[in-house]
Tab-separated table of C-alpha atoms and ligand atoms in Angstrom:
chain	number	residue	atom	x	y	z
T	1	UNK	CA	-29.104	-4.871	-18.541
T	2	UNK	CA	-25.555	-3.596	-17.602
T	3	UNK	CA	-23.033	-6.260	-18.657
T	4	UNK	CA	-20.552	-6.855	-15.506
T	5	UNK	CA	-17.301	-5.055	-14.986
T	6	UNK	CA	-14.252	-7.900	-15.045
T	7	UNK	CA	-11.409	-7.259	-12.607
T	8	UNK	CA	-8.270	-8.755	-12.530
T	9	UNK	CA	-6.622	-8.594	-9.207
T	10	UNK	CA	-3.071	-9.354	-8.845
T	11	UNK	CA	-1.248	-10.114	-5.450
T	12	UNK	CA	-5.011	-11.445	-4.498
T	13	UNK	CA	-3.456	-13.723	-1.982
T	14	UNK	CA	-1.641	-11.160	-0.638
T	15	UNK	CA	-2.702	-8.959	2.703
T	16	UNK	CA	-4.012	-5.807	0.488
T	17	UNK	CA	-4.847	-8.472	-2.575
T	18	UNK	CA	-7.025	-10.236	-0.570
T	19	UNK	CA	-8.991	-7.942	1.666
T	20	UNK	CA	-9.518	-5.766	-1.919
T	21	UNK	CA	-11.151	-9.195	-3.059
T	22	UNK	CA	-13.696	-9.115	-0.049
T	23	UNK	CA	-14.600	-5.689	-0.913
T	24	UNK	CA	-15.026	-6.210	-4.406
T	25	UNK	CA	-17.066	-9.373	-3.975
T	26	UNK	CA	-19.550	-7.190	-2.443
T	27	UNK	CA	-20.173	-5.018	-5.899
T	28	UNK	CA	-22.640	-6.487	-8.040
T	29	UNK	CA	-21.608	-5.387	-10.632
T	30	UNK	CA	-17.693	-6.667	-10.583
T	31	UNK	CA	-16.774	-10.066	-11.702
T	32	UNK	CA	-13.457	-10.734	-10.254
T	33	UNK	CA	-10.593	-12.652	-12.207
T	34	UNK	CA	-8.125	-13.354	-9.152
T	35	UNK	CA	-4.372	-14.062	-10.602
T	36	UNK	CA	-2.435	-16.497	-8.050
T	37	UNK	CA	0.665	-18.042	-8.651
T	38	UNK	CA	0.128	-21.581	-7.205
T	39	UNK	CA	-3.481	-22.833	-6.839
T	40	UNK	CA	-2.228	-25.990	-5.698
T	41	UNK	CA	0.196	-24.082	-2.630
T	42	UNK	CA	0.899	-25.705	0.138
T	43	UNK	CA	0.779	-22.572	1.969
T	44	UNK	CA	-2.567	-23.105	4.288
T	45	UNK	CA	-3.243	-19.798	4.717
T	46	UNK	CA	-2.947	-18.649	0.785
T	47	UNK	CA	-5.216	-22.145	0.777
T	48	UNK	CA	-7.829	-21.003	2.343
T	49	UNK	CA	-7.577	-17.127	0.530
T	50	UNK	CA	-7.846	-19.025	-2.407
T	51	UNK	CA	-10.950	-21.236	-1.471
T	52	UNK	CA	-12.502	-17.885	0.119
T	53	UNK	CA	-12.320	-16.341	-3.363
T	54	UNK	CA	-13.897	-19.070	-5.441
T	55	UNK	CA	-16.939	-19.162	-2.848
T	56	UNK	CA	-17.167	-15.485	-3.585
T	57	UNK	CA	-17.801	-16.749	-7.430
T	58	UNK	CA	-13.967	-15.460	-8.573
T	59	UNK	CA	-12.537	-16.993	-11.217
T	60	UNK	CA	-8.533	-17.957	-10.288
T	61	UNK	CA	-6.386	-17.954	-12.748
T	62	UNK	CA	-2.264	-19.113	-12.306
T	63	UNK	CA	0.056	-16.686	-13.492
T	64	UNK	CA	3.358	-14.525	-12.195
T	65	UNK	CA	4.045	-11.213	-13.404
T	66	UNK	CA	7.428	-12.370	-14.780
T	67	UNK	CA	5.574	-15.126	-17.075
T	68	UNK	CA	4.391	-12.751	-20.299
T	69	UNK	CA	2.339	-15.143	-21.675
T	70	UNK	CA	0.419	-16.015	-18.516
T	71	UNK	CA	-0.533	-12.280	-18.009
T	72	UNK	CA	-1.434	-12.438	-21.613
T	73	UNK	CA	-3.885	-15.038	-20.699
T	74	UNK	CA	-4.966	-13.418	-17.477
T	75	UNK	CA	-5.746	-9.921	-19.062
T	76	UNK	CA	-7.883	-11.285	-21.876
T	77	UNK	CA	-11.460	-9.922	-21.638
T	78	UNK	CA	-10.369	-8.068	-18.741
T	79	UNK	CA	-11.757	-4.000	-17.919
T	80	UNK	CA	-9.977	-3.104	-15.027
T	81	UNK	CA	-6.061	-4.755	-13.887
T	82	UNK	CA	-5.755	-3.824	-10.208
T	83	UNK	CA	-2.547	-4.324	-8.621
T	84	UNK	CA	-2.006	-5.823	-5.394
T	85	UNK	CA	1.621	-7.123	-5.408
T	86	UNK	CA	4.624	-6.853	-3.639
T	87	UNK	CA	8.146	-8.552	-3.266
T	88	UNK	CA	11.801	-8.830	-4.018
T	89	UNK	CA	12.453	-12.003	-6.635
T	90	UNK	CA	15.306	-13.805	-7.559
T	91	UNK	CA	14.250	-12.810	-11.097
T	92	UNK	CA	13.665	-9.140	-10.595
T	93	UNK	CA	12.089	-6.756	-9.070
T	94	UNK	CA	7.709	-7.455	-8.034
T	95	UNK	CA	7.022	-3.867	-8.162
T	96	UNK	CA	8.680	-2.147	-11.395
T	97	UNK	CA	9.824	-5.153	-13.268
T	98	UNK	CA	6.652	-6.970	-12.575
T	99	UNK	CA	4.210	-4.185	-12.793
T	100	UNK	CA	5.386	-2.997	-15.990
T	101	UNK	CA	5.317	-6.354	-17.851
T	102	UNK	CA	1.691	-6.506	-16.519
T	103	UNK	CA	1.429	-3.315	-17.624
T	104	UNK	CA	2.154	-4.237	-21.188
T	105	UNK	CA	0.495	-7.355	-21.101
T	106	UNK	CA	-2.427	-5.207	-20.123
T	107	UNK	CA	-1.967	-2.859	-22.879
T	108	UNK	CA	-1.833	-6.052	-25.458
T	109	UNK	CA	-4.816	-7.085	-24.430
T	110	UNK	CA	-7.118	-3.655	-24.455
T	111	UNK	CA	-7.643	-3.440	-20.788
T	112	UNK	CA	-9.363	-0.087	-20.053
T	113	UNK	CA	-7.571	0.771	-16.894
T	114	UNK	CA	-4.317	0.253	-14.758
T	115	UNK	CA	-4.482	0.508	-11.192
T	116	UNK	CA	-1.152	0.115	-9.703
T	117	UNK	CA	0.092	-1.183	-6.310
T	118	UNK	CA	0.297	2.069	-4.569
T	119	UNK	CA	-1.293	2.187	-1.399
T	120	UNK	CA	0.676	4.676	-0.028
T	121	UNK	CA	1.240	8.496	0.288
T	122	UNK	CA	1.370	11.178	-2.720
T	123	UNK	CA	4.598	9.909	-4.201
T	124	UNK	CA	4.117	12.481	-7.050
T	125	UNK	CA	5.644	14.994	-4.751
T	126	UNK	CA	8.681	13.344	-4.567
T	127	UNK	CA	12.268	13.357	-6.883
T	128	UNK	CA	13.374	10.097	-7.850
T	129	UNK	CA	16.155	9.139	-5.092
T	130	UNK	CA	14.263	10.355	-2.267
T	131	UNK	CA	13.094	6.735	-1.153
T	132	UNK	CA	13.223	3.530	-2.733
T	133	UNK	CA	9.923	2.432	-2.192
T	134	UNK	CA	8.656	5.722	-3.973
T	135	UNK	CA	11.567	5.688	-6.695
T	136	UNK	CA	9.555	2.398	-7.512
T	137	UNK	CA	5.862	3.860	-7.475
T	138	UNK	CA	7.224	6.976	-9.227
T	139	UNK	CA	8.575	5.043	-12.200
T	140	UNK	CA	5.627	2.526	-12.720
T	141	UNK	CA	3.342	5.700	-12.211
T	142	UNK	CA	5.229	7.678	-15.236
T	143	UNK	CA	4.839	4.641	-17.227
T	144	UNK	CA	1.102	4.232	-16.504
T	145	UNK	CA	0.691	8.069	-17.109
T	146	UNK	CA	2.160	7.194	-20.433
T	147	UNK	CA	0.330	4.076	-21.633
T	148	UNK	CA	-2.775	5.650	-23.004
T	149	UNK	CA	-4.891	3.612	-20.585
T	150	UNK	CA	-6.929	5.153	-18.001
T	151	UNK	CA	-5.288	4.816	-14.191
T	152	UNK	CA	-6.270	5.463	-10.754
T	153	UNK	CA	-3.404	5.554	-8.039
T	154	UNK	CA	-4.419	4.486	-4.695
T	155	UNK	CA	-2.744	7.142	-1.927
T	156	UNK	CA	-3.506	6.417	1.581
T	157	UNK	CA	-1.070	7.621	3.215
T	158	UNK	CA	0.926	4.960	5.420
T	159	UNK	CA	-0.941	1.927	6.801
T	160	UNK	CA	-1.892	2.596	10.614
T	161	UNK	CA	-0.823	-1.195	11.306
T	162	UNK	CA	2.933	-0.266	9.348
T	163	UNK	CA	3.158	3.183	11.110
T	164	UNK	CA	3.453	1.422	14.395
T	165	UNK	CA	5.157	-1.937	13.647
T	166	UNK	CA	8.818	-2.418	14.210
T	167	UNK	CA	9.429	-1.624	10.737
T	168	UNK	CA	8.517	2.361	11.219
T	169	UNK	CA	11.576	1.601	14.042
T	170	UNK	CA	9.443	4.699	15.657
T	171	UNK	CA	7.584	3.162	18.547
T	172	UNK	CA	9.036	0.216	20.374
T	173	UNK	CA	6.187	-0.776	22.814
T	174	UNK	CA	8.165	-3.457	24.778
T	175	UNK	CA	10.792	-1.344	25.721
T	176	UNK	CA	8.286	1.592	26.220
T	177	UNK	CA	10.010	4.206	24.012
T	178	UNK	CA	9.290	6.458	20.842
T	179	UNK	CA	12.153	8.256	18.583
T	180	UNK	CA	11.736	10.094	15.569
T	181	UNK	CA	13.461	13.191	13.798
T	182	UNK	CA	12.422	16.835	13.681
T	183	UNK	CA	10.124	18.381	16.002
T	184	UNK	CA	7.440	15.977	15.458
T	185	UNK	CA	4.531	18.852	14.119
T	186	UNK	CA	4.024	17.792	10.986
T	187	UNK	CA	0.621	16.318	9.766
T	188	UNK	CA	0.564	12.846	8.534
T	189	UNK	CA	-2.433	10.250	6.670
T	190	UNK	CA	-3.038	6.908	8.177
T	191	UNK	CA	-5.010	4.651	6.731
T	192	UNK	CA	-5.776	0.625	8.052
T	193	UNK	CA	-5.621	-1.727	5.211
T	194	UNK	CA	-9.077	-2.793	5.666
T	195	UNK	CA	-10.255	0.626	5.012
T	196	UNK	CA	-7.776	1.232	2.254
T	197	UNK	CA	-9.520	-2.088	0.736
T	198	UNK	CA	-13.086	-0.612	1.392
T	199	UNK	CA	-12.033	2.479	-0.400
T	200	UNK	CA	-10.235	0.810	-3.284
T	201	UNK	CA	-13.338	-0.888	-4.253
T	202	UNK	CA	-15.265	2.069	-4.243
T	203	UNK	CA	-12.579	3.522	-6.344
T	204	UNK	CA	-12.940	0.545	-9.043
T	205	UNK	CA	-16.385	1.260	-9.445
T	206	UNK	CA	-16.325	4.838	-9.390
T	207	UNK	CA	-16.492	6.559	-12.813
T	208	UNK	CA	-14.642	10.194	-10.802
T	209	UNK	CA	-11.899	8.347	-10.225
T	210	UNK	CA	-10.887	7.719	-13.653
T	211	UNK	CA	-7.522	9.263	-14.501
T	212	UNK	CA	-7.088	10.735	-10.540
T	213	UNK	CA	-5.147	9.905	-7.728
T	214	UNK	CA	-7.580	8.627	-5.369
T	215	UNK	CA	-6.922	10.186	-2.142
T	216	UNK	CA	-8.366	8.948	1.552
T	217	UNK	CA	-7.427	8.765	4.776
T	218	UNK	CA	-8.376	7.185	8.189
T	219	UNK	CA	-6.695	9.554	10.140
T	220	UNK	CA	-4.313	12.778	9.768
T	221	UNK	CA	-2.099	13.673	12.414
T	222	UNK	CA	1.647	14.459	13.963
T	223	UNK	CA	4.062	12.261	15.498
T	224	UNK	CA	3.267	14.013	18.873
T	225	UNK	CA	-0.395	13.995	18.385
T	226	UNK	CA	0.039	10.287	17.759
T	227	UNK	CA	2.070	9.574	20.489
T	228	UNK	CA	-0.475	11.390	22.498
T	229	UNK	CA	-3.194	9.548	21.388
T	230	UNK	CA	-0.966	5.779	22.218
T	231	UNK	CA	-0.660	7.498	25.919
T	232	UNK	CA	-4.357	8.626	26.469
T	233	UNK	CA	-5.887	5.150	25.102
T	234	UNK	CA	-3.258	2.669	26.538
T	235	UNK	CA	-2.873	4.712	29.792
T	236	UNK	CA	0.827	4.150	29.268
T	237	UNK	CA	3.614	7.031	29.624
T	238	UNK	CA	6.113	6.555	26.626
T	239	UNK	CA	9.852	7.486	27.033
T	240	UNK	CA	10.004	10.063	24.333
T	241	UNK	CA	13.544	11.043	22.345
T	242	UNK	CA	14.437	13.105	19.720
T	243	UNK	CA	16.904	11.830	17.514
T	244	UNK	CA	17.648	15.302	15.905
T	245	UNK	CA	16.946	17.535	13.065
T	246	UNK	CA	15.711	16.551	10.204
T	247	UNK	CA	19.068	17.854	8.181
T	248	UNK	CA	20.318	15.174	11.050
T	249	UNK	CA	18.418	12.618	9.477
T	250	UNK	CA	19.342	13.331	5.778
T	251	UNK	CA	23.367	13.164	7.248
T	252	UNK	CA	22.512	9.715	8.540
T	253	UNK	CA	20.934	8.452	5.536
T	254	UNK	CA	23.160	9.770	3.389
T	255	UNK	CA	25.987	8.068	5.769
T	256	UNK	CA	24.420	4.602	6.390
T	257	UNK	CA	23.896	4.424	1.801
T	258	UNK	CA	27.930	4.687	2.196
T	259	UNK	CA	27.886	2.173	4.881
T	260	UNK	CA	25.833	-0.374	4.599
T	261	UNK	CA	25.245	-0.451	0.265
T	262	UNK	CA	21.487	-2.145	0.816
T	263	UNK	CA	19.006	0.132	-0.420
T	264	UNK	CA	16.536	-1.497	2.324
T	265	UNK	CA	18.427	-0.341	5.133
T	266	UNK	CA	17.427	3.477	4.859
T	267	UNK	CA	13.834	2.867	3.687
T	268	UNK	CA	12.590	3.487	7.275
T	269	UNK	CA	14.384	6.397	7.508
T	270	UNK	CA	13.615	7.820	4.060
T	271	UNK	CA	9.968	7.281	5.089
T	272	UNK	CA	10.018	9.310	8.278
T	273	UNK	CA	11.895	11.918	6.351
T	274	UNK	CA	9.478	12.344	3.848
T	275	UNK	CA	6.426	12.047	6.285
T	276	UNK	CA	8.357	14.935	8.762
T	277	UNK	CA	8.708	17.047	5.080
T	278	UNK	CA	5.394	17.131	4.323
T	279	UNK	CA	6.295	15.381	1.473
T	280	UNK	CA	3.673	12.907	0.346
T	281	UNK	CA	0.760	14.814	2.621
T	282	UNK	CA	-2.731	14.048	0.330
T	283	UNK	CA	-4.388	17.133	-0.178
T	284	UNK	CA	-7.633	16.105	-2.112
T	285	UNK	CA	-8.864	13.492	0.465
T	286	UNK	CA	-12.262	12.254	-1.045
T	287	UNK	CA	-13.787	10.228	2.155
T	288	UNK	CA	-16.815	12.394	2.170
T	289	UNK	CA	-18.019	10.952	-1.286
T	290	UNK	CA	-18.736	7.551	0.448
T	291	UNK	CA	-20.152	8.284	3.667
T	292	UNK	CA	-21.279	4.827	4.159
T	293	UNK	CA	-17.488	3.728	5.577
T	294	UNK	CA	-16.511	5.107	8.817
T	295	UNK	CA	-12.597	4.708	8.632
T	296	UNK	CA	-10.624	4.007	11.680
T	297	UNK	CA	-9.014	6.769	13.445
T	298	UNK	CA	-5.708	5.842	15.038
T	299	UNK	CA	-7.244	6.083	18.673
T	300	UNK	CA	-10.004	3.344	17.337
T	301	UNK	CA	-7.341	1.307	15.956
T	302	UNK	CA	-5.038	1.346	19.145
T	303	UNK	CA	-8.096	0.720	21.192
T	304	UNK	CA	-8.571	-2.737	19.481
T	305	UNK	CA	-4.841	-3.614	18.838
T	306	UNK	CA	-2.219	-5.135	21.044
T	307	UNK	CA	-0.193	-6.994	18.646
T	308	UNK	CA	1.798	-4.973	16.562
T	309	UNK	CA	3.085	-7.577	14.084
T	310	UNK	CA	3.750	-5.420	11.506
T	311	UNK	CA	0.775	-6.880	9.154
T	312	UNK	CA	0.762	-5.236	5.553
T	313	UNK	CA	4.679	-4.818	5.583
T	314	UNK	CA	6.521	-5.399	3.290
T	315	UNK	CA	8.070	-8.940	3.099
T	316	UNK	CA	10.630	-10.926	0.691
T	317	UNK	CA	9.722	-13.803	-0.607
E	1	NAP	N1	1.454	2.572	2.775
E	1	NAP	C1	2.026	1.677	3.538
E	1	NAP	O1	2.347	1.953	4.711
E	1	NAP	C2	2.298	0.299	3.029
E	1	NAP	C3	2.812	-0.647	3.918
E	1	NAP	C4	2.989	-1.946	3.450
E	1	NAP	C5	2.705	-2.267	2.136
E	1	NAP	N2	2.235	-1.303	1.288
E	1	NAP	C6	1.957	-1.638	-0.133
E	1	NAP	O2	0.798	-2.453	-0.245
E	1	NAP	C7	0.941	-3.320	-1.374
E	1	NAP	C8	0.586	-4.738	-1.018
E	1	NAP	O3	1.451	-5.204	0.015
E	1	NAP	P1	1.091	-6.485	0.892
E	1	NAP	O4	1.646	-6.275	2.238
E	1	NAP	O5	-0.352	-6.815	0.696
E	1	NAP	O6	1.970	-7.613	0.176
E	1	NAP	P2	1.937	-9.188	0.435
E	1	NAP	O7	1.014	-9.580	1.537
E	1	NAP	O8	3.370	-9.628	0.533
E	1	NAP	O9	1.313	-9.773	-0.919
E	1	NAP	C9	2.035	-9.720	-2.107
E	1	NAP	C10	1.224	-10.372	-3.207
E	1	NAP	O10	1.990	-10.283	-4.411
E	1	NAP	C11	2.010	-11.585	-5.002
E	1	NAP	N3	3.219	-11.765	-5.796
E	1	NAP	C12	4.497	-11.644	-5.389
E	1	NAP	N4	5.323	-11.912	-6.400
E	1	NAP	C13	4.531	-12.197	-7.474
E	1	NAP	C14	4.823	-12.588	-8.806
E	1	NAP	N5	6.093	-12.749	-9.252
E	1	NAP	N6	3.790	-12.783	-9.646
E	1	NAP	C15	2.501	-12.652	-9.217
E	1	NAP	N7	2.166	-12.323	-7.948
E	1	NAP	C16	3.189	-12.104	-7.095
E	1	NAP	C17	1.997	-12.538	-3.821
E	1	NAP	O11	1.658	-13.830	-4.262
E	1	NAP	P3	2.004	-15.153	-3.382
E	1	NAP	O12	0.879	-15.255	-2.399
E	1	NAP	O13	2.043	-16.239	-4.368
E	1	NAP	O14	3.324	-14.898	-2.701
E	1	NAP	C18	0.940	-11.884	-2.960
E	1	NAP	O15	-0.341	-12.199	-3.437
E	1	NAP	C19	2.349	-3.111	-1.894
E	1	NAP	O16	2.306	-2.198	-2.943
E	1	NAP	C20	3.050	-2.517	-0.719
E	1	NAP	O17	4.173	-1.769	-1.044
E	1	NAP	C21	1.999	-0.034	1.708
């Protein structure tokens, strides 16, 4: 008899966190350790994520990533940390600050492998300073790389659901418009979070994955075949307008850093940049391993979705 593989999720209330957890739950041969900060929230929905996961048999655990000795705790007899969180703190910063005291903690305790909260495109391709958000996922990465455990990093691409939220500041479906940068022919990977979820689990329990960057993708396209594809399944005409080049773009980056001084304000921007580069494209997508999950393409998704709430973005706390 195989003993069980213990995984410690953290962020599991979270919108990746959580939807990992269902996917997990349906592995026999995972035992999931679910790290939350307050059992006792007063938060209904984290409530009810929290009394979803102990009826899946998880064991919750309290702990914050910038409390050493509770991630001591929480890593003990632990094989796999995965990494779920997100967030700006008071105390520091969720994703580097956080991740690499977790990291150590981790370490301390003799977990066998990190998985970081990546979730997003090949951020090995870029320089430190191209984006914040990657600057972030870049150092923790490094640091991972470094710490003798075994890793897998998570690379979806952009969520689907965050690609045409506000937040992209792309599409803007009330007024009926699209902008973006460049000449809009350069391929893309979207990925929903459910299916990032699905995949994630399979990438837990998947020996190949060990040591790789785990590469998938429920879609890969350009800005113009996406707006194409919003037009065919909505039957909606979009006002379409090029902002400019994309040595435009960098200008106005650079210029709104001198202006406005808050990191945040460019991250948008950075994002399209890097996604009208090329930078970031996966090139090892592994989908075809687990032919059981049909991802989403982006015409499925649009033809199920009117809100566009911006779910899976990322919020302070
Ligand atoms: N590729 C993309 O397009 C894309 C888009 C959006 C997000 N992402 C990435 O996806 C990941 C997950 O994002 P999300 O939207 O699921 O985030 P989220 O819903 O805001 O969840 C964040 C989780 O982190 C937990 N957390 C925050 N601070 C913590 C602390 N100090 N100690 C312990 N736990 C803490 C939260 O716990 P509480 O419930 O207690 O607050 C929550 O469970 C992030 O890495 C994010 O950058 C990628």
């Amino acid at each position: 008899m195989t003993s069980k593989m213990t995984v410690l999720i953290v962020g599991s209330t979270g919108h990746m966190g959580s939807r990992i957890a269902w996917a997990l739950a349906e592995k026999k041969d995972v035992k999931i350790r679910a790290l939350v900060r307050n059992r006792q929230t007063e938060d209904v929905k984290k409530q009810q994520t929290i009394q979803r996961l102990e009826g899946l048999g998880a064991e919750i655990v309290e702990g914050d990533v910038f409390d050493i000795p509770s991630l001591e705790r929480a890593c003990t007899g632990v094989d796999t940390v995965l990494s779920a969180i997100s967030g700006f703190q008071s105390r520091g910063d969720v994703i580097v600050t956080g991740q690499l005291n977790l990291l150590n903690a981790a370490k301390q305790a003799g977990v066998t492998r990190f998985i970081p909260a990546d979730y997003s495109a090949d951020y090995f391709q870029m320089q430190l300073g191209d984006n914040l958000v990657w600057d972030q996922r870049l150092t923790v990465g490094q640091a991972v790389k470094e710490s003798g455990l075994d890793y897998t990093f998570i690379m979806n691409g952009g969520f689907t659901e965050s690609f045409f939220a506000p937040f992209f500041q792309i599409f803007n479906f009330e007024a009926g418009t699209v902008e973006y940068w460049g000449d809009g022919d350069t391929k893309f990977d979207l990925t929903t979070t459910d299916d990032t979820a699905k995949y994630t689990a399979e990438a837990v329990v998947d020996p190949r994955t060990i040591n790789t960057s785990f590469q998938v993708a429920g879609d890969v396209m350009t800005m113009k075949e996406a707006i194409a594809a919003y037009e065919e399944v909505k039957g909606k005409k979009l006002t379409v307008h090029c902002k400019g080049s994309l040595d435009d773009l960098k200008t106005w980056i650079e210029n709104t850093k001198a202006r406005v001084r808050v990191p945040w304000a460019v991250v948008p921007a950075q994002c399209q940049l890097g996604m009208a580069l090329g930078k970031g494209k996966l090139h090892n997508i592994v989908n075809d391993r687990y032919p059981h999950i049909k991802p989403t393409s982006v015409r499925e998704y649009l033809a199920t979705t009117n809100a566009f709430d911006g779910g899976g973005v990322n919020k302070d706390d």
